[in-house]
mmCIF file of C-alpha atoms in Angstrom:
data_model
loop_
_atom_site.group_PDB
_atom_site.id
_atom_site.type_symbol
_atom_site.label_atom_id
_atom_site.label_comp_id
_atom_site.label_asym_id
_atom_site.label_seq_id
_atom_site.Cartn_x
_atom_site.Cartn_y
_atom_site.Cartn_z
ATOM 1 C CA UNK A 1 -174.951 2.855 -89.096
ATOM 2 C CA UNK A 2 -173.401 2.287 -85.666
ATOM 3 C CA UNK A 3 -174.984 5.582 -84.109
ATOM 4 C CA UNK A 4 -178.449 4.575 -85.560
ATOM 5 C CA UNK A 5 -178.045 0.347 -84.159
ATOM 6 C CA UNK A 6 -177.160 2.644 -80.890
ATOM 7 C CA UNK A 7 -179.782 4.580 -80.741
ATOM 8 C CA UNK A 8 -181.986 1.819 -81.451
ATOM 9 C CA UNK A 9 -180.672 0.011 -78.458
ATOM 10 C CA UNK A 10 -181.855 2.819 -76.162
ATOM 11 C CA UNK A 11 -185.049 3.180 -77.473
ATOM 12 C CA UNK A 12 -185.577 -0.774 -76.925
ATOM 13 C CA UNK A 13 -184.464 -0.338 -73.087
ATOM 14 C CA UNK A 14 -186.145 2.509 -72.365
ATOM 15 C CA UNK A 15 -189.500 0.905 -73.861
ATOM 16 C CA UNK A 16 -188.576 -2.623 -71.773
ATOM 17 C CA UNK A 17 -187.868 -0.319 -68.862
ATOM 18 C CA UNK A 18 -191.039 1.829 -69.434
ATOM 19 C CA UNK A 19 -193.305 -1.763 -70.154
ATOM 20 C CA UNK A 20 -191.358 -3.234 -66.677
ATOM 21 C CA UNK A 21 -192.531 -0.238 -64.683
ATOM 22 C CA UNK A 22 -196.194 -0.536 -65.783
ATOM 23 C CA UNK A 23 -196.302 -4.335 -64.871
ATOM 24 C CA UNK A 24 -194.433 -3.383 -62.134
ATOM 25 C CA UNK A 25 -196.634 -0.577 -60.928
ATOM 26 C CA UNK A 26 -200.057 -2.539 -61.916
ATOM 27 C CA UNK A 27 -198.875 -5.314 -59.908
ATOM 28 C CA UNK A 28 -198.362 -3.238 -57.088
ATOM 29 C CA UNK A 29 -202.376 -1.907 -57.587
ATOM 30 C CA UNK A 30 -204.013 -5.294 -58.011
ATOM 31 C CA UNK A 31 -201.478 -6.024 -54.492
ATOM 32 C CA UNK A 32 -202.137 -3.439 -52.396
ATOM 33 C CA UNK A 33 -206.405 -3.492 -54.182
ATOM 34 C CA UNK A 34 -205.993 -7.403 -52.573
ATOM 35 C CA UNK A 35 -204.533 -6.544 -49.174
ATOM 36 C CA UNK A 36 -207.318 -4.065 -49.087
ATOM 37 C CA UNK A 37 -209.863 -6.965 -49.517
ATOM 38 C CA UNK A 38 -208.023 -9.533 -47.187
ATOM 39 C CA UNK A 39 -208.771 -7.081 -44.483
ATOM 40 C CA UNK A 40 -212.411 -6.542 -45.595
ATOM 41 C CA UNK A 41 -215.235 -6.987 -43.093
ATOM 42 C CA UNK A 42 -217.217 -8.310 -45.993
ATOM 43 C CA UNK A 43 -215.177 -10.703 -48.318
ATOM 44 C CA UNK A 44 -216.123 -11.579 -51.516
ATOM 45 C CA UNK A 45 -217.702 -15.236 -52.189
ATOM 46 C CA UNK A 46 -214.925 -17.119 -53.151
ATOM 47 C CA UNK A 47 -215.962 -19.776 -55.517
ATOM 48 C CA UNK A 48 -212.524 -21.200 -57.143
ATOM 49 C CA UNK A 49 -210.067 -22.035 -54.523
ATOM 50 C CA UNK A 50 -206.614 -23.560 -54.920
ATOM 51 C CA UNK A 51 -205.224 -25.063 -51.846
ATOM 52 C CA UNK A 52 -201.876 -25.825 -50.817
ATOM 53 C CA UNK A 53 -201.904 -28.056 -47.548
ATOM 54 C CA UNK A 54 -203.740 -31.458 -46.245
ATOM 55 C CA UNK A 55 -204.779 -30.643 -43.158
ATOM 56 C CA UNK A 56 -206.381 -27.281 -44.830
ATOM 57 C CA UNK A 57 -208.164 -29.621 -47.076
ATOM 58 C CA UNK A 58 -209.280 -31.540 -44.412
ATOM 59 C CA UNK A 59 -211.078 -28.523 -42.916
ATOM 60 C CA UNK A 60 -212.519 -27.006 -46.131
ATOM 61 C CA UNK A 61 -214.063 -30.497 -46.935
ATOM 62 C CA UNK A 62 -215.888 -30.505 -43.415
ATOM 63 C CA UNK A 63 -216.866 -27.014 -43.832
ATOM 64 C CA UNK A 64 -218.795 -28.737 -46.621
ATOM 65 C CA UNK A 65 -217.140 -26.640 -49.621
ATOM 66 C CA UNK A 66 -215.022 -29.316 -51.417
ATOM 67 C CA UNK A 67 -216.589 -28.712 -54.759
ATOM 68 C CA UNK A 68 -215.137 -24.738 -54.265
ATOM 69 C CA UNK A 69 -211.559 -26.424 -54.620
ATOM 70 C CA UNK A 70 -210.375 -26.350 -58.191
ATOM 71 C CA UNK A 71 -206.363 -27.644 -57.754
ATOM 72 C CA UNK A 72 -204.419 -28.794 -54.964
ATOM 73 C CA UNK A 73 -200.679 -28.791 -53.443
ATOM 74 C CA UNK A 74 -200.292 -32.834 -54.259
ATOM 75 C CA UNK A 75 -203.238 -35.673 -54.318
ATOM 76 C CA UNK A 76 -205.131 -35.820 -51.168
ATOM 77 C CA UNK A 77 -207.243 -38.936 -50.730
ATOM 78 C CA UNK A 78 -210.530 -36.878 -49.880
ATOM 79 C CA UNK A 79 -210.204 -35.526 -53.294
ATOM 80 C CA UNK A 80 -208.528 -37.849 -55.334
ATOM 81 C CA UNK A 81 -211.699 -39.355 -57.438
ATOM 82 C CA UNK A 82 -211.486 -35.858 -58.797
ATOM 83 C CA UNK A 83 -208.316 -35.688 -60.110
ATOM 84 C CA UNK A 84 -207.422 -31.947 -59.502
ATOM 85 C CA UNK A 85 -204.818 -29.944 -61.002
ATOM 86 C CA UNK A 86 -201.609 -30.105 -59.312
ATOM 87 C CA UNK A 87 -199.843 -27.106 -58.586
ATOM 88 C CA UNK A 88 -196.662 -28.138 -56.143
ATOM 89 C CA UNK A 89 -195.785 -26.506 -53.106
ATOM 90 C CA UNK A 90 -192.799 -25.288 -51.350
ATOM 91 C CA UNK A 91 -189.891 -25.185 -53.884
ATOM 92 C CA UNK A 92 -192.394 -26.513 -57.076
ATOM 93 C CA UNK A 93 -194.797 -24.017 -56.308
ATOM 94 C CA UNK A 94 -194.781 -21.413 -59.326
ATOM 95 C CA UNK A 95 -197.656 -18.540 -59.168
ATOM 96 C CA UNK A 96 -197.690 -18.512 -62.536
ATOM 97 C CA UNK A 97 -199.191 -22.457 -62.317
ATOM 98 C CA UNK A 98 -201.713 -21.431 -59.885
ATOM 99 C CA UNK A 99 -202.765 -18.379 -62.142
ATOM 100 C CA UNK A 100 -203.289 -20.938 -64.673
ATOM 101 C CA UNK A 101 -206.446 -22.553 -62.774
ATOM 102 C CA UNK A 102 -207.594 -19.353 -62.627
ATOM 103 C CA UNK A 103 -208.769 -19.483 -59.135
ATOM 104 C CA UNK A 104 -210.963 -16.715 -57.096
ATOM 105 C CA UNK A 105 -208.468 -17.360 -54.136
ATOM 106 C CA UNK A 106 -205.306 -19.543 -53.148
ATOM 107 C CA UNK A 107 -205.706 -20.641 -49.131
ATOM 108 C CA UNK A 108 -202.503 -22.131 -47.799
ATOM 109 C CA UNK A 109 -200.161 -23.853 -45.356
ATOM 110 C CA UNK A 110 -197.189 -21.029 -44.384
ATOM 111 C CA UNK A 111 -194.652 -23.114 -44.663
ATOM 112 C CA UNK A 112 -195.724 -24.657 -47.894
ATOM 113 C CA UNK A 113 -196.496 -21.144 -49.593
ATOM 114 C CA UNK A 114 -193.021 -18.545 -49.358
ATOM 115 C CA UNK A 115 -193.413 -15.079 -49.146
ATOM 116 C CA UNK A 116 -192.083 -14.096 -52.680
ATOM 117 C CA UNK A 117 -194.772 -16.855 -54.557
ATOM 118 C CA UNK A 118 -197.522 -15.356 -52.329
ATOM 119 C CA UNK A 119 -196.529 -11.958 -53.536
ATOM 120 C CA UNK A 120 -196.566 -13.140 -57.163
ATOM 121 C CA UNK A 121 -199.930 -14.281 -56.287
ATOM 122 C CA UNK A 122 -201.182 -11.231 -55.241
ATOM 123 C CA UNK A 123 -199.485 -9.331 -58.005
ATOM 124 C CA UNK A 124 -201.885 -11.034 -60.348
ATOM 125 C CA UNK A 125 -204.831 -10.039 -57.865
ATOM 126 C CA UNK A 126 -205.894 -13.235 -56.063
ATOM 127 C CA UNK A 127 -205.936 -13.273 -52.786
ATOM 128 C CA UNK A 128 -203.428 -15.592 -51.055
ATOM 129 C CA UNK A 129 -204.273 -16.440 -47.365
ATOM 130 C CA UNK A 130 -201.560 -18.403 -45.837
ATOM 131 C CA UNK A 131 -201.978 -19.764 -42.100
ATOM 132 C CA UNK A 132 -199.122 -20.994 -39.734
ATOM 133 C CA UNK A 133 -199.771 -25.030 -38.317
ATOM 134 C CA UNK A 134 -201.388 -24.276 -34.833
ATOM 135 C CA UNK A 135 -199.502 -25.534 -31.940
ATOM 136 C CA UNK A 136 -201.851 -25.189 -29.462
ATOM 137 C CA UNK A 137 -205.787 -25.231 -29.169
ATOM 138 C CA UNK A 138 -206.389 -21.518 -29.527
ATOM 139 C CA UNK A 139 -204.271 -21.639 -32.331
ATOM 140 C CA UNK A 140 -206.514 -23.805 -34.067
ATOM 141 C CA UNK A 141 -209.561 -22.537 -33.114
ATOM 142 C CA UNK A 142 -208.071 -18.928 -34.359
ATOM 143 C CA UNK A 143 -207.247 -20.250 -37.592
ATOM 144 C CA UNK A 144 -210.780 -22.224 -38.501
ATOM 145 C CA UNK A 145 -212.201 -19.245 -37.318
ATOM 146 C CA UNK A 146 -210.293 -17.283 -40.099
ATOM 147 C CA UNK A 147 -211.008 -19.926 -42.454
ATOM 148 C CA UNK A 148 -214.759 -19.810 -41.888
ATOM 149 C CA UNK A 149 -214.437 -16.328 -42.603
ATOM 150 C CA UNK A 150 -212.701 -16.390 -46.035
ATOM 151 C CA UNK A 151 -215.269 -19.063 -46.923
ATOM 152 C CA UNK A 152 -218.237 -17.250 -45.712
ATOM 153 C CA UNK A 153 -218.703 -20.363 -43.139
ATOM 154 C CA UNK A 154 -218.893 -18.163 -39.666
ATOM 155 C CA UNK A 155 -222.244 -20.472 -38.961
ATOM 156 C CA UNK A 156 -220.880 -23.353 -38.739
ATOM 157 C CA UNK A 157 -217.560 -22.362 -36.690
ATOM 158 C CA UNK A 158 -219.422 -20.626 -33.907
ATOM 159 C CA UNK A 159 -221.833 -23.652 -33.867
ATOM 160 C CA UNK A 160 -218.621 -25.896 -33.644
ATOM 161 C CA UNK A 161 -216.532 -23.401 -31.490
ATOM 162 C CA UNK A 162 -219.832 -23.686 -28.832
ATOM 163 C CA UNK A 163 -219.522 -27.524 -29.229
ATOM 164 C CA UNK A 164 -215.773 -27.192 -28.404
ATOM 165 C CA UNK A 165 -216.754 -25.293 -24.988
ATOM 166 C CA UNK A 166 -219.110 -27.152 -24.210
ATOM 167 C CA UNK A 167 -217.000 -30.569 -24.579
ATOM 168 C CA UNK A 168 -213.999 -29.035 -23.054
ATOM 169 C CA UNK A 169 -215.752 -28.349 -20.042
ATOM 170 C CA UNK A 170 -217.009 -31.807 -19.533
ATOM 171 C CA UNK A 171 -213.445 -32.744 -19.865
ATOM 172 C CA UNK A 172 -212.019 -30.475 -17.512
ATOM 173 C CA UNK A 173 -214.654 -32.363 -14.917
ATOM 174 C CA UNK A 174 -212.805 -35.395 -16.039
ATOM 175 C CA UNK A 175 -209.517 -34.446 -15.160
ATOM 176 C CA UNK A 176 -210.250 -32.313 -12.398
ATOM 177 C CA UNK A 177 -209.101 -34.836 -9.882
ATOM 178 C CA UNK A 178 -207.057 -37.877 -12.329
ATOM 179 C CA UNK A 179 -204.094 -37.793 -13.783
ATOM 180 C CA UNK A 180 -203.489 -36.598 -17.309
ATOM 181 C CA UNK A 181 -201.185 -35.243 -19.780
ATOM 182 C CA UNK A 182 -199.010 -38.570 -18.596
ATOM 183 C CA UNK A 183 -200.681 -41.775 -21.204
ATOM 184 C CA UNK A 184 -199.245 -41.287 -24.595
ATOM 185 C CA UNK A 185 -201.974 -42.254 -27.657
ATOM 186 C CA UNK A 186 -200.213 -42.685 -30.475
ATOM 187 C CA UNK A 187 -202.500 -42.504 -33.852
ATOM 188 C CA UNK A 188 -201.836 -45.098 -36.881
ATOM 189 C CA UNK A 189 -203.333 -44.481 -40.273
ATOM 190 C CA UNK A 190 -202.875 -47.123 -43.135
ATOM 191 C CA UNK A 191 -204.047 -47.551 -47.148
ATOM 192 C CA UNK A 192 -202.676 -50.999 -46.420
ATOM 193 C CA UNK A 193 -200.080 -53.192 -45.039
ATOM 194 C CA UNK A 194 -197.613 -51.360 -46.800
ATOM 195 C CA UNK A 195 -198.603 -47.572 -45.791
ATOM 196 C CA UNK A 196 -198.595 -47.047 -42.350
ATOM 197 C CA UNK A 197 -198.705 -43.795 -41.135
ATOM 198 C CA UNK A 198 -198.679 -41.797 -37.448
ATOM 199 C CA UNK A 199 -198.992 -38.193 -36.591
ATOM 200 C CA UNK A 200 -196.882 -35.490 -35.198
ATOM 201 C CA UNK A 201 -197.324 -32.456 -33.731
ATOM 202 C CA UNK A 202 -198.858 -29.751 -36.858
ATOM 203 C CA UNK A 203 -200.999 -32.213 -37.473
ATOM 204 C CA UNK A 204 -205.213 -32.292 -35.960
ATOM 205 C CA UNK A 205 -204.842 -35.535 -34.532
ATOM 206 C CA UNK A 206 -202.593 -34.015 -32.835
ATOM 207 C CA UNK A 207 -204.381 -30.802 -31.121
ATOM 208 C CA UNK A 208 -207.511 -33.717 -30.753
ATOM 209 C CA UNK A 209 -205.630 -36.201 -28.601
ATOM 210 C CA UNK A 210 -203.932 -32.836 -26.395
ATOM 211 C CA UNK A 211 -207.617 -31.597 -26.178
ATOM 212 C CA UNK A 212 -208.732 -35.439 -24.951
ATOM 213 C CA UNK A 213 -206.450 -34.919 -21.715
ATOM 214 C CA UNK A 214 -203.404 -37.145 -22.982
ATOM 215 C CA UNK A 215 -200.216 -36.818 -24.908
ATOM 216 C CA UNK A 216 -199.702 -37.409 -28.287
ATOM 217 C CA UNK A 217 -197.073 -40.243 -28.258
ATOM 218 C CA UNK A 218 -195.661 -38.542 -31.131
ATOM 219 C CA UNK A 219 -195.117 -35.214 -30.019
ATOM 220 C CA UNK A 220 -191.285 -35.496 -30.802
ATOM 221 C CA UNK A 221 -191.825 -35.788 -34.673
ATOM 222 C CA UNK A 222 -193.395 -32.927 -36.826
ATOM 223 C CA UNK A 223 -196.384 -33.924 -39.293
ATOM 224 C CA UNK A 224 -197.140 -37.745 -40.715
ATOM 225 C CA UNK A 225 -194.436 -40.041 -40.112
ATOM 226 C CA UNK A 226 -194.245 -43.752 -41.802
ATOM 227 C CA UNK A 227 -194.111 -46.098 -38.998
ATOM 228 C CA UNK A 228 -191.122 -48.389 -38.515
ATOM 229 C CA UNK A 229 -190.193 -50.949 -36.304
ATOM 230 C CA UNK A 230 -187.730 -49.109 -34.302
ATOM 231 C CA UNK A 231 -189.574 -45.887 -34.115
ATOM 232 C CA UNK A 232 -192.386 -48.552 -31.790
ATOM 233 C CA UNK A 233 -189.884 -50.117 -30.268
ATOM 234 C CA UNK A 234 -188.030 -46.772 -28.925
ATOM 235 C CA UNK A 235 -192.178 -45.014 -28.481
ATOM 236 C CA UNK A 236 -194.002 -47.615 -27.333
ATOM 237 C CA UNK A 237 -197.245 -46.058 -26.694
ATOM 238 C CA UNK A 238 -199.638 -46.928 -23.758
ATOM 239 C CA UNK A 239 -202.496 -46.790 -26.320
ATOM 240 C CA UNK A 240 -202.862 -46.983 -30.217
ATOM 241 C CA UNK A 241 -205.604 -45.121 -31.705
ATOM 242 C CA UNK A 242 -207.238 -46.308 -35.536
ATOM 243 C CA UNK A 243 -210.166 -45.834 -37.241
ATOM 244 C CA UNK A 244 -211.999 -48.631 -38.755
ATOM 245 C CA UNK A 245 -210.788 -48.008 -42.467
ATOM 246 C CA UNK A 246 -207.741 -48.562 -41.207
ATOM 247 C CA UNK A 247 -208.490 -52.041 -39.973
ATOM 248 C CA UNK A 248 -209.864 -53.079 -42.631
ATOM 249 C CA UNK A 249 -207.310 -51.856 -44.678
ATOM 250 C CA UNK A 250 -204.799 -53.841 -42.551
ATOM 251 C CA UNK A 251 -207.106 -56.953 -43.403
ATOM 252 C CA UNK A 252 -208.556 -57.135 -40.503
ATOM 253 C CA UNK A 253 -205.260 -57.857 -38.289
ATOM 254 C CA UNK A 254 -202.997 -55.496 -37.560
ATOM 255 C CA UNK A 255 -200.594 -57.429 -35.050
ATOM 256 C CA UNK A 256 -199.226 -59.197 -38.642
ATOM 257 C CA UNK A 257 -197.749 -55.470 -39.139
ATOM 258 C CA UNK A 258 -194.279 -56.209 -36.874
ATOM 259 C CA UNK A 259 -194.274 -52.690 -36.006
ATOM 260 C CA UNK A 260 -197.608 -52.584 -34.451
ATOM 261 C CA UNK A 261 -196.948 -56.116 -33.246
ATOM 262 C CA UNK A 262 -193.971 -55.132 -31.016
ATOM 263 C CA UNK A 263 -196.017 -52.515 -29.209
ATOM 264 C CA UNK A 264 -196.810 -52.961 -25.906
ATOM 265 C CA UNK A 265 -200.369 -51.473 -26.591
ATOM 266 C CA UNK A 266 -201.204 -54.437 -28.556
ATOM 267 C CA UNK A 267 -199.486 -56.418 -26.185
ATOM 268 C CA UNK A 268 -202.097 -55.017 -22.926
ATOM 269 C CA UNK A 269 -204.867 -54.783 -25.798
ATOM 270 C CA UNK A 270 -204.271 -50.881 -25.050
ATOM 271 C CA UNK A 271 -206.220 -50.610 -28.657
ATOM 272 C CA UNK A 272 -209.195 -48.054 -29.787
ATOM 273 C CA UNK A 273 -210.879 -48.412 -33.225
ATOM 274 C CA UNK A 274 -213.245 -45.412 -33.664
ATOM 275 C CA UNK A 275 -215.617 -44.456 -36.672
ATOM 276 C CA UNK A 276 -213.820 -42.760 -39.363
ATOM 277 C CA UNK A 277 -216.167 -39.649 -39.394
ATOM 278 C CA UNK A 278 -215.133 -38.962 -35.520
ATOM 279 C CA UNK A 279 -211.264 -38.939 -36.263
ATOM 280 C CA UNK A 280 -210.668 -37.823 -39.767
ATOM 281 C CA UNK A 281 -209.800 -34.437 -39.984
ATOM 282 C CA UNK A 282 -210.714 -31.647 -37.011
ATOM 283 C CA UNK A 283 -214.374 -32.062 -38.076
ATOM 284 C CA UNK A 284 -217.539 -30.441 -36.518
ATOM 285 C CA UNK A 285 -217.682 -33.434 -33.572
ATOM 286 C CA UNK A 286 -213.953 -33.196 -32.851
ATOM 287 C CA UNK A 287 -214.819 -31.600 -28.879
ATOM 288 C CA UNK A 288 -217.047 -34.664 -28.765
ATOM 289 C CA UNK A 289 -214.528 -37.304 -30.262
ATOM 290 C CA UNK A 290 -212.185 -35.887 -27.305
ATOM 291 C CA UNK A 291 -214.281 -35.984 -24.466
ATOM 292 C CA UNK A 292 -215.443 -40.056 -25.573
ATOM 293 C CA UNK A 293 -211.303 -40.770 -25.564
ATOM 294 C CA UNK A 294 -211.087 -38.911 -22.271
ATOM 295 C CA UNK A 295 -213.777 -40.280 -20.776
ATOM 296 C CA UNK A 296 -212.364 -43.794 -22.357
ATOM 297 C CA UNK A 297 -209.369 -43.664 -20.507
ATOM 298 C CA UNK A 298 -209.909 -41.803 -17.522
ATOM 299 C CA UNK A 299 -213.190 -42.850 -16.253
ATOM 300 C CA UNK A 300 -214.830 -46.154 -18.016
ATOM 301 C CA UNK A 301 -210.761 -47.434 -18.702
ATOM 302 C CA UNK A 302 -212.286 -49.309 -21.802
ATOM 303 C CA UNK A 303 -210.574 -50.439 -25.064
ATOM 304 C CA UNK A 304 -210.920 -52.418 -27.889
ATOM 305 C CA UNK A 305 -210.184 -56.097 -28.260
ATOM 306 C CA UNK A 306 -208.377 -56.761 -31.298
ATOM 307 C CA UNK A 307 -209.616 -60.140 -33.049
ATOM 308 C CA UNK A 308 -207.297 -63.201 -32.793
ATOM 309 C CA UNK A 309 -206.211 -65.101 -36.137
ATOM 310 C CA UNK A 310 -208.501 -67.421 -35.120
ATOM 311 C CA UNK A 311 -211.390 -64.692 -35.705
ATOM 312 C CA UNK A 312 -210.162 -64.036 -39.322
ATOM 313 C CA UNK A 313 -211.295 -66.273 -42.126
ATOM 314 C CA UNK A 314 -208.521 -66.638 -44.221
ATOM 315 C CA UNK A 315 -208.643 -66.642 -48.075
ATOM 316 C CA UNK A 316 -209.101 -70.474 -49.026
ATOM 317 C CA UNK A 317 -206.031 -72.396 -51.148
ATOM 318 C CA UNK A 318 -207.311 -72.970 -55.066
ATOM 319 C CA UNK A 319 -206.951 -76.867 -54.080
ATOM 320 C CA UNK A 320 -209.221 -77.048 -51.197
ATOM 321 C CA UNK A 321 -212.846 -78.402 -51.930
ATOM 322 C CA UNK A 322 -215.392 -76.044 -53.275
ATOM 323 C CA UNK A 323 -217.017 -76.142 -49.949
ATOM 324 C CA UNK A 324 -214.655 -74.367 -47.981
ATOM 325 C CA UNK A 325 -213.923 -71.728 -50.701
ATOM 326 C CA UNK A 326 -217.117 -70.625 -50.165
ATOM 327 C CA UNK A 327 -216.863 -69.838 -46.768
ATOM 328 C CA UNK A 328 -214.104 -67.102 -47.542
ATOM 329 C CA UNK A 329 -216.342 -65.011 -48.898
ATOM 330 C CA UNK A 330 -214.727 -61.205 -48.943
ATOM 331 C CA UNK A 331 -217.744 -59.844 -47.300
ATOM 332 C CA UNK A 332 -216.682 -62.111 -44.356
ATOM 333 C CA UNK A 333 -213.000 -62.031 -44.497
ATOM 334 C CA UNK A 334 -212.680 -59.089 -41.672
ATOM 335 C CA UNK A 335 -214.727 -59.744 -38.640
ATOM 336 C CA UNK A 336 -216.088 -56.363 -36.230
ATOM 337 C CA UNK A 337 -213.769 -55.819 -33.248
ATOM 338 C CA UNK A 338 -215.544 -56.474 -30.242
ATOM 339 C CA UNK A 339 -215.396 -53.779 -27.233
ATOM 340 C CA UNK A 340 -214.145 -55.302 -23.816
ATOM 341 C CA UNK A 341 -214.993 -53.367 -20.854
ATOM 342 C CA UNK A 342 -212.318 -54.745 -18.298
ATOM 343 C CA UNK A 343 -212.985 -55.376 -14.724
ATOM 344 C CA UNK A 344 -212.674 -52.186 -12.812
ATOM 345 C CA UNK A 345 -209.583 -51.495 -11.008
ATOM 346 C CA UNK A 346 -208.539 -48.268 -9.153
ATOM 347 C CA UNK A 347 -204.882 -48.733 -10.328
ATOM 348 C CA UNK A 348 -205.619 -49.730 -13.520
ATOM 349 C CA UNK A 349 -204.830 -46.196 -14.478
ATOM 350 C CA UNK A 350 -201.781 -45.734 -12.440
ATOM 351 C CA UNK A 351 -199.922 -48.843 -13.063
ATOM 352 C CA UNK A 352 -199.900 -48.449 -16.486
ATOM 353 C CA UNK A 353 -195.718 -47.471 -16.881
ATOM 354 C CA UNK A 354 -195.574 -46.548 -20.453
ATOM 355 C CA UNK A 355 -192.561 -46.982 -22.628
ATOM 356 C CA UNK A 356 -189.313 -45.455 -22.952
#
């Protein structure tokens, strides 16, 4: 009885063995059959893609193929009226999660994505692209090349890489005889009073505001960073860069934030409010949005006026008389910034100290 349980036992790990080795060895086919595509002059149209990484998002969605992404690292707000599958990154990432959306391709941040998942990935025969964060502008341009590649998008990067060139030139004009690379912008992003957000280096702010001739006042700190108090205090950028979403989504006044308040931007009315579509995400008019700050700082030295309290209509107590609640309407409650063009000054430029 013993001999036969034995024997049994061998012939059970020799067929585990046997069934490991042909996973083993089909994995290794659909691998090496995926590398083989990857390096393809002709990729295949991709039309399910899982993406791990919001700046990646950021540039799918302006390549215009949002609808191609079927799950995502975490919520991204571009994306979150869809409510995508989740599938984690880093340390939660599991390939066997992403294999579940069953996706044509997985396109990824390298640091999000390790080498052993991305091999699991591949194992199963989808293609896992995984890019590094760029840390310079032919890094990024390298990488949304790449990207419009996998995506079948080369159109619409050459068109953009042209605008790039074309833009950078105009700023190099700019520069040629000013001082630059000295002003430190630093970017502020908010859902509201209680979210506010600036960005690092890895991020595309960042590679815009490096393009635009200045430094990114955050260049110390890696990726978004929630904004506190003593991080402005110890900054203390010579400009502050927001779109108008985030206004608004400050109410309208952003020097009630104490963190913004304390700035000494705010405090020279050092303050830009751009349209959203120029500033979110490296998008198609990002050479242009560069050369405007550029040419914003350098050469017209214009900024945005941030409105007083006295410019706000507040929202009305429930005693006052019905008359004056119906001046606080909420289509009134924010009011436009108005640009200021300030007298022109040769040393406007260079007397600016900065913080530190």
């Amino acid at each position: 009885m013993k001999k036969k349980y034995f024997f049994f036992c061998l012939l059970l790990i020799g067929l585990l063995a046997c069934q490991t080795e042909t996973q083993t060895k089909q994995g290794n086919d659909l691998r090496a059959k995926v590398l083989a595509e990857k390096k393809s002059a002709n990729l295949p149209a991709y039309k399910r893609v899982v993406v791990v990484g919001d700046e990646l998002i950021e540039m799918i969605c302006t390549l215009g193929d949002s609808l191609k992404i079927v799950a995502v690292g975490k919520v991204h707000y571009k994306l979150a009226h869809r409510n995508l599958p989740l599938v984690g990154y880093k340390s939660t990432l599991k390939a066997d999660i992403v294999k579940e959306q069953k996706p044509d391709a997985v396109v990824g941040e390298l640091d999000l994505i390790d080498d052993k998942t991305a091999e699991a990935i591949e194992d199963a025969g989808i293609p896992c692209y995984r890019f590094a964060k760029p840390e310079k502008l032919a890094d990024f341009t390298a990488q949304f090349k790449e990207l419009g590649r996998v995506l079948k998008q080369e159109k619409k990067t050459a068109k953009w890489q042209d605008s790039l060139e074309y833009h950078i030139t105009r700023i190099e004009k700019i520069c040629k005889n000013k001082r630059k690379d000295t002003l430190r912008v630093m970017y502020v992003q908010a859902r509201n009073m209680g979210a506010v957000l600036t960005a690092g280096t890895g991020t595309l702010v960042d590679v815009m505001l490096r393009l635009a001739g200045v430094r990114n006042a955050m260049e110390q700190f890696d990726g978004l960073q929630p904004l506190k108090i003593d991080m402005m205090k110890a900054i203390n950028p010579d400009y502050v860069l927001m779109t108008k979403r985030t206004f608004q989504a400050l109410q309208g006044a952003p020097q009630d934030l104490p963190a913004f308040a304390v700035s000494q931007a705010y405090g020279m009315g050092r303050v830009w409010i751009m349209e959203d579509a120029d500033i979110q995400g490296f998008n198609l008019r990002a050479g242009k949005t560069s050369y405007v700050l550029c040419k914003k700082i350098y050469q017209d030295n214009t900024y945005t006026a941030l409105p007083t309290q006295n410019y706000i209509l507040q929202e009305p107590a429930k005693n006052f008389p019905q008359e004056y609640q119906e001046q606080g309407t909420k289509e009134s409650k924010v009011s436009t910034p108005t640009p200021v063009t300030p007298e022109k000054n040769n040393s406007d430029i260079d007397e600016l100290k900065g913080g530190g």
